[in-house]
PDB file of C-alpha atoms in Angstrom:
ATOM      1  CA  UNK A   1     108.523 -43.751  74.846  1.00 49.00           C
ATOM      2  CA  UNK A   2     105.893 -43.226  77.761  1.00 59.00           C
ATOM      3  CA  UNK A   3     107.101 -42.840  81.364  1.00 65.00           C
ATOM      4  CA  UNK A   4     110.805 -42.282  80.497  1.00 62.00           C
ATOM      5  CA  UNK A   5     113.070 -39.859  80.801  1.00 61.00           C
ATOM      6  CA  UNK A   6     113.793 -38.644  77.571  1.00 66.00           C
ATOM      7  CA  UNK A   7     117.058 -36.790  76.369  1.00 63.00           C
ATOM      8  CA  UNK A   8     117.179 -34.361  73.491  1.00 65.00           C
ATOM      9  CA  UNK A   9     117.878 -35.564  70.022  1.00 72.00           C
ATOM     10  CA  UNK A  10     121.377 -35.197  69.166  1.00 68.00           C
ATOM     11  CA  UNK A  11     120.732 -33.150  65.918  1.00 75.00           C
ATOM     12  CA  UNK A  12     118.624 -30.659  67.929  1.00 70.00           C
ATOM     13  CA  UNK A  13     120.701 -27.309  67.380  1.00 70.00           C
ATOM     14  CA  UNK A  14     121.182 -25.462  70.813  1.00 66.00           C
ATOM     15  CA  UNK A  15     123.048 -22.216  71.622  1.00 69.00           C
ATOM     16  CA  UNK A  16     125.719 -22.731  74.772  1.00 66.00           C
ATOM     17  CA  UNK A  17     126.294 -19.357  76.112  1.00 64.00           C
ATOM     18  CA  UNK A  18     129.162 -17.919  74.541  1.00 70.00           C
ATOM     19  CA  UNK A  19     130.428 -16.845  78.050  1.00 83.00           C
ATOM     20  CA  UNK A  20     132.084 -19.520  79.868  1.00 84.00           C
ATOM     21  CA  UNK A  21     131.465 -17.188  83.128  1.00 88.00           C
ATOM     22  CA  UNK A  22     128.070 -18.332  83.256  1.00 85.00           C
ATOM     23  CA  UNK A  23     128.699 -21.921  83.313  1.00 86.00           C
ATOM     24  CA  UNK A  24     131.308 -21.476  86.585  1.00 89.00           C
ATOM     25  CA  UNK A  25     129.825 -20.556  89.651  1.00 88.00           C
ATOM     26  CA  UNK A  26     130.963 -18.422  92.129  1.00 89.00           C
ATOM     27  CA  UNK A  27     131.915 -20.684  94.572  1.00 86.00           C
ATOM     28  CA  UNK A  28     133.585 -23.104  91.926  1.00 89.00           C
ATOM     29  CA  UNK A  29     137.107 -24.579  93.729  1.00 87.00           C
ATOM     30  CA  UNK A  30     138.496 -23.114  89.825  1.00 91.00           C
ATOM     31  CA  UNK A  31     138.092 -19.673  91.046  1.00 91.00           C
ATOM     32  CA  UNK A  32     140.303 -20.228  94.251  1.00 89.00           C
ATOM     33  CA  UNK A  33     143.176 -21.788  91.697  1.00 92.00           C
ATOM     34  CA  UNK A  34     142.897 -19.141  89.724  1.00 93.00           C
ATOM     35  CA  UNK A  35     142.709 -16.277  92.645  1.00 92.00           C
ATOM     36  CA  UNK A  36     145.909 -17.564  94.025  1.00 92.00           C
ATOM     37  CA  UNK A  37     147.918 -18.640  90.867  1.00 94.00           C
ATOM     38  CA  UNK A  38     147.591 -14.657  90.203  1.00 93.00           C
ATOM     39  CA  UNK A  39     148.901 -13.505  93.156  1.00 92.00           C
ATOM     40  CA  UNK A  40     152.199 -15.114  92.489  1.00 93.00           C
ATOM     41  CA  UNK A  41     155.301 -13.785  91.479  1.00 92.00           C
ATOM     42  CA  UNK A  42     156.624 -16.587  89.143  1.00 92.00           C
ATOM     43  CA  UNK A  43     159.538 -15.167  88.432  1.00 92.00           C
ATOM     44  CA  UNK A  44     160.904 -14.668  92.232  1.00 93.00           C
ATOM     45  CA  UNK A  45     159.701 -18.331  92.851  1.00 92.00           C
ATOM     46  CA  UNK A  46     161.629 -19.737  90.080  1.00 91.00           C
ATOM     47  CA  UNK A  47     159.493 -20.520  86.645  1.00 92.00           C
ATOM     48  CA  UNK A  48     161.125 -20.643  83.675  1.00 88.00           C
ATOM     49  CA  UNK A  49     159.718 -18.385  80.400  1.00 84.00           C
ATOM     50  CA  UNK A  50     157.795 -15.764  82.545  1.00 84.00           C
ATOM     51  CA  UNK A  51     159.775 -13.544  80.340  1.00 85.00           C
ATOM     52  CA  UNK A  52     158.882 -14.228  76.372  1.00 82.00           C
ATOM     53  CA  UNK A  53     161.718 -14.808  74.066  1.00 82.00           C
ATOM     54  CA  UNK A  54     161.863 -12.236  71.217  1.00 82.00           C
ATOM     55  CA  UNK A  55     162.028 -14.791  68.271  1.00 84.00           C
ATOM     56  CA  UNK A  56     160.598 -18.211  67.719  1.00 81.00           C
ATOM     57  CA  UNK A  57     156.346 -19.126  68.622  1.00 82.00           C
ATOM     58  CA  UNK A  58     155.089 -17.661  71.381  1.00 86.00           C
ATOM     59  CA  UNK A  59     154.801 -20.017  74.144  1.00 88.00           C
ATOM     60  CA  UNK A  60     152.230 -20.214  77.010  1.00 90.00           C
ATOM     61  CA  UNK A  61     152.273 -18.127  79.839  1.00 91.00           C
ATOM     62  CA  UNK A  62     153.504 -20.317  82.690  1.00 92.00           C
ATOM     63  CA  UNK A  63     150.484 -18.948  84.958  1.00 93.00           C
ATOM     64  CA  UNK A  64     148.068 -20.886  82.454  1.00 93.00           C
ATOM     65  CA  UNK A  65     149.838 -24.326  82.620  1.00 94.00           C
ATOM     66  CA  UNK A  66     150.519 -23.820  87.025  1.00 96.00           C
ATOM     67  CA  UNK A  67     146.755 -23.328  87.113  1.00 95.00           C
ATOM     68  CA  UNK A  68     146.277 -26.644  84.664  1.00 96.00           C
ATOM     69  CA  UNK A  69     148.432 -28.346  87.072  1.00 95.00           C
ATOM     70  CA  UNK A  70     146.891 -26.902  89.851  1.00 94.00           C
ATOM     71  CA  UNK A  71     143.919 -28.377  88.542  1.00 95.00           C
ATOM     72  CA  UNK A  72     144.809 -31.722  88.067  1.00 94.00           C
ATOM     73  CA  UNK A  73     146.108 -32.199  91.115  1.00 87.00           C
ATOM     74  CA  UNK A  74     142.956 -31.384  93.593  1.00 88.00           C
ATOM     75  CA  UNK A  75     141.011 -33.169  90.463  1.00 92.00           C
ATOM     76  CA  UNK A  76     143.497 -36.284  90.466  1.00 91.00           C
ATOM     77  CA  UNK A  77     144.313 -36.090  87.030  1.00 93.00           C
ATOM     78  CA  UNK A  78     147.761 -36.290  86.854  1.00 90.00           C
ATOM     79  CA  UNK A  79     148.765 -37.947  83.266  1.00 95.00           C
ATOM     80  CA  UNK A  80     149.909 -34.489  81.076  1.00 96.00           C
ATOM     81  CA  UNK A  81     148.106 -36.513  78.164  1.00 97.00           C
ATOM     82  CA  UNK A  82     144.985 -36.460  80.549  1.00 97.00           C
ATOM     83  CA  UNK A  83     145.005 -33.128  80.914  1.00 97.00           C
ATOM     84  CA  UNK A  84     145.185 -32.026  77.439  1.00 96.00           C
ATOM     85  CA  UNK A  85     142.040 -33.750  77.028  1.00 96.00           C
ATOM     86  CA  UNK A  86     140.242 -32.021  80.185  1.00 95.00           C
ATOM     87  CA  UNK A  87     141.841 -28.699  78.783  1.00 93.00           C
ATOM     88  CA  UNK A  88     139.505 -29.464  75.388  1.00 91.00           C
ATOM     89  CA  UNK A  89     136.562 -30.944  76.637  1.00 92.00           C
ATOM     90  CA  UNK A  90     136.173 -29.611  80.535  1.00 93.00           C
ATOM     91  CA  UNK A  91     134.321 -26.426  80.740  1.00 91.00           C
ATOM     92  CA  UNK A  92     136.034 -25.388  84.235  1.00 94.00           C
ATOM     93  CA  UNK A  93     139.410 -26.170  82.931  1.00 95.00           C
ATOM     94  CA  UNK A  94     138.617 -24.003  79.882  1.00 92.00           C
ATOM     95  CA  UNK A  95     137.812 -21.025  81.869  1.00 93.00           C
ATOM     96  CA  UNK A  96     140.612 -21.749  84.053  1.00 94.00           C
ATOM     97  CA  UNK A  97     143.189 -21.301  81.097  1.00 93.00           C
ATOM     98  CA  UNK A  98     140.794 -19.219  78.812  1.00 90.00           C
ATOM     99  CA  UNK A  99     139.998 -21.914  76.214  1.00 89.00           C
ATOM    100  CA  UNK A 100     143.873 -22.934  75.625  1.00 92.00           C
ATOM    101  CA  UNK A 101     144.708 -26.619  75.076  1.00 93.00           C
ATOM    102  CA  UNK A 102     148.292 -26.799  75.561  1.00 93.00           C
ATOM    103  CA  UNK A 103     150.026 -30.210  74.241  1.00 94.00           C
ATOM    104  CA  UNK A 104     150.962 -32.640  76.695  1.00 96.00           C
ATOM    105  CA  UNK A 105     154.497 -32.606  75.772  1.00 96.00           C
ATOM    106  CA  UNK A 106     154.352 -28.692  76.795  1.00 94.00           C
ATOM    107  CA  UNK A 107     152.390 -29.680  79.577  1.00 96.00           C
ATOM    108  CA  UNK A 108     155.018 -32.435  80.580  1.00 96.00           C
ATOM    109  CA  UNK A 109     157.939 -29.908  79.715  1.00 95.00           C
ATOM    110  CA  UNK A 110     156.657 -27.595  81.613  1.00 95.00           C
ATOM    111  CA  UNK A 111     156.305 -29.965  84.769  1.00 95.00           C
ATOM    112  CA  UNK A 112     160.140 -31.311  84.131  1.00 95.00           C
ATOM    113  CA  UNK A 113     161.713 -28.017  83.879  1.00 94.00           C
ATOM    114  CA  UNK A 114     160.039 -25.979  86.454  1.00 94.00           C
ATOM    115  CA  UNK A 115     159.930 -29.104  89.748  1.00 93.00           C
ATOM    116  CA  UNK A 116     161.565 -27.123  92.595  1.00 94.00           C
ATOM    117  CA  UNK A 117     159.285 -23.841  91.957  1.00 95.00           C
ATOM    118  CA  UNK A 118     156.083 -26.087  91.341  1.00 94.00           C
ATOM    119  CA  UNK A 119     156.804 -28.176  94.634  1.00 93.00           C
ATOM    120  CA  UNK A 120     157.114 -24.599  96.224  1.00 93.00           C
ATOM    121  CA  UNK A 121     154.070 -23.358  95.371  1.00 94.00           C
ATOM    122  CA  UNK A 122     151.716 -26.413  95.920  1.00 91.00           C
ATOM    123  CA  UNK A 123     153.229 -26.292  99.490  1.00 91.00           C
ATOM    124  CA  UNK A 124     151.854 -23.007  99.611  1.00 91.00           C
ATOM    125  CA  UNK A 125     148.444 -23.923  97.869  1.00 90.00           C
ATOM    126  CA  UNK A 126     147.838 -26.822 100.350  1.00 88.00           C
ATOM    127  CA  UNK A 127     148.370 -24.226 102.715  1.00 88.00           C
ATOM    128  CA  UNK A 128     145.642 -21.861 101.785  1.00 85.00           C
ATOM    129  CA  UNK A 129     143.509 -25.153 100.985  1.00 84.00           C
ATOM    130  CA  UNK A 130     143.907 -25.581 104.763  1.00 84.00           C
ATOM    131  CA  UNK A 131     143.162 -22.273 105.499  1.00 85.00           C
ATOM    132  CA  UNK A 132     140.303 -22.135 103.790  1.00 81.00           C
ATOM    133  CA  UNK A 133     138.556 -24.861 104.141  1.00 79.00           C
ATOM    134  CA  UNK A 134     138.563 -26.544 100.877  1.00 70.00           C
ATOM    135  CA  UNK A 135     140.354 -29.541 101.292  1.00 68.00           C
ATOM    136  CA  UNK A 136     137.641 -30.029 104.248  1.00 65.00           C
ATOM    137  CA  UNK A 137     138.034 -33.968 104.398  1.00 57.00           C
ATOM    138  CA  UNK A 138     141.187 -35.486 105.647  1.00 50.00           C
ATOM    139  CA  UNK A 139     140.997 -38.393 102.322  1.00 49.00           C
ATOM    140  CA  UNK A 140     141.343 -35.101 100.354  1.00 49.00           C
ATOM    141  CA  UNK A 141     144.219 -33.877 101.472  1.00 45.00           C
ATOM    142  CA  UNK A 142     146.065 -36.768 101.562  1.00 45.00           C
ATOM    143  CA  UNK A 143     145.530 -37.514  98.510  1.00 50.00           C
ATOM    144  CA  UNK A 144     146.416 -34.381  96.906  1.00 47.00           C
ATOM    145  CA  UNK A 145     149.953 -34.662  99.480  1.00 44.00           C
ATOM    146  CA  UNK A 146     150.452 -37.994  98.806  1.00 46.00           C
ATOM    147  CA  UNK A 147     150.161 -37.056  94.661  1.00 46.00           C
ATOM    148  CA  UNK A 148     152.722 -34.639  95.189  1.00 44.00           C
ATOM    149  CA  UNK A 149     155.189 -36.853  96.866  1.00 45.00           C
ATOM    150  CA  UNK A 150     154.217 -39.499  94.519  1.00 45.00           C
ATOM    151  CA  UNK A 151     155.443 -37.888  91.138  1.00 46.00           C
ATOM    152  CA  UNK A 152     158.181 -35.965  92.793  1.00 45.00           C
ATOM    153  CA  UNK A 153     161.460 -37.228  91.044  1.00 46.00           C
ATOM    154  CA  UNK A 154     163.469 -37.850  94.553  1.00 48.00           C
ATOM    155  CA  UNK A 155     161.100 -40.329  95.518  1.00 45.00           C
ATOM    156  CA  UNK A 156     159.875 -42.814  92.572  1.00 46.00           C
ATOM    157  CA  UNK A 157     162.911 -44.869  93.407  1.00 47.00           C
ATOM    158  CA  UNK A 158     161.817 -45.580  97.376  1.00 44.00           C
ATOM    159  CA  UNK A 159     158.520 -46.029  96.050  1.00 42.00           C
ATOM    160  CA  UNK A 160     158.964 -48.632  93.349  1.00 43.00           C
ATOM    161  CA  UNK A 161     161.680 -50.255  96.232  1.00 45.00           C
ATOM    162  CA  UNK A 162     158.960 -50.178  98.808  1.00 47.00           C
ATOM    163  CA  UNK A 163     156.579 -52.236  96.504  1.00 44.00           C
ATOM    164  CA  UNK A 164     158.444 -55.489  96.512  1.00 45.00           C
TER     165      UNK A 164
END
């Protein structure tokens, strides 16, 4: 093909590295979710299931879904079928929740049954955002704020009112 670029042939058989540490740099904006979703006490701010039931499956942790949520939000992925798919096929969000792909119905379940303590802590996480310089451009933050207000039940009413 002369002066091209060429890619590799799709049958070529390559070795990822079997770490997904080494694909996530260390100033990746995952790390930060991850840093302060760990620090919380999700019990005291309100999350359902921090404590596993004794019978039935074993569900997921609610620090893995807050940090896919997290995640979605600075990423503007909101849709809980979107972010299944980012959960299977985005190396950050698989080192973010250690190669789990929750369902988007958990994901959606999840976002429905724990509002007020989500809404608390993304207050907090814009916060330290703001703090730290990572939401450095004013576009950025308002998006991720306006996302927030956006999907918040309270408010889809005004907003579909506001529209017409």
């Amino acid at each position: 093909m002369g002066r091209f670029v060429e890619g590799q042939d799709r049958e070529q058989i390559t070795l990822f590295p079997d770490c997904l540490e080494d694909w996530i740099g260390e100033d990746n904006p995952v790390r930060v979710i991850d840093a302060f979703v760990e620090e919380l006490d999700l019990a005291d701010l309100g999350f359902s299931g921090v404590d596993p039931e004794a019978t039935g499956r074993p569900a997921y942790h609610p620090s893995v879904l807050l940090k896919l949520y997290i995640y979605g939000y600075l990423n503007r992925v909101q849709s809980s079928r979107r972010l299944e798919r980012e959960a299977g096929r985005n190396v950050e969000v698989m080192w973010l929740t250690g190669r789990l792909v929750p369902d988007h119905k958990t994901i959606a379940d999840f976002r429905k049954d724990n509002g007020p303590a989500i809404r608390k802590v993304c207050a907090q996480f814009v916060a330290l955002c703001r703090e730290i310089g990572l939401l450095t451009t004013p576009s950025s933050l308002i998006a991720l704020s306006a996302s927030l207000r956006v999907n918040s039940s309270r408010n889809r009413k005004k907003l579909s009112l506001s529209r017409r």
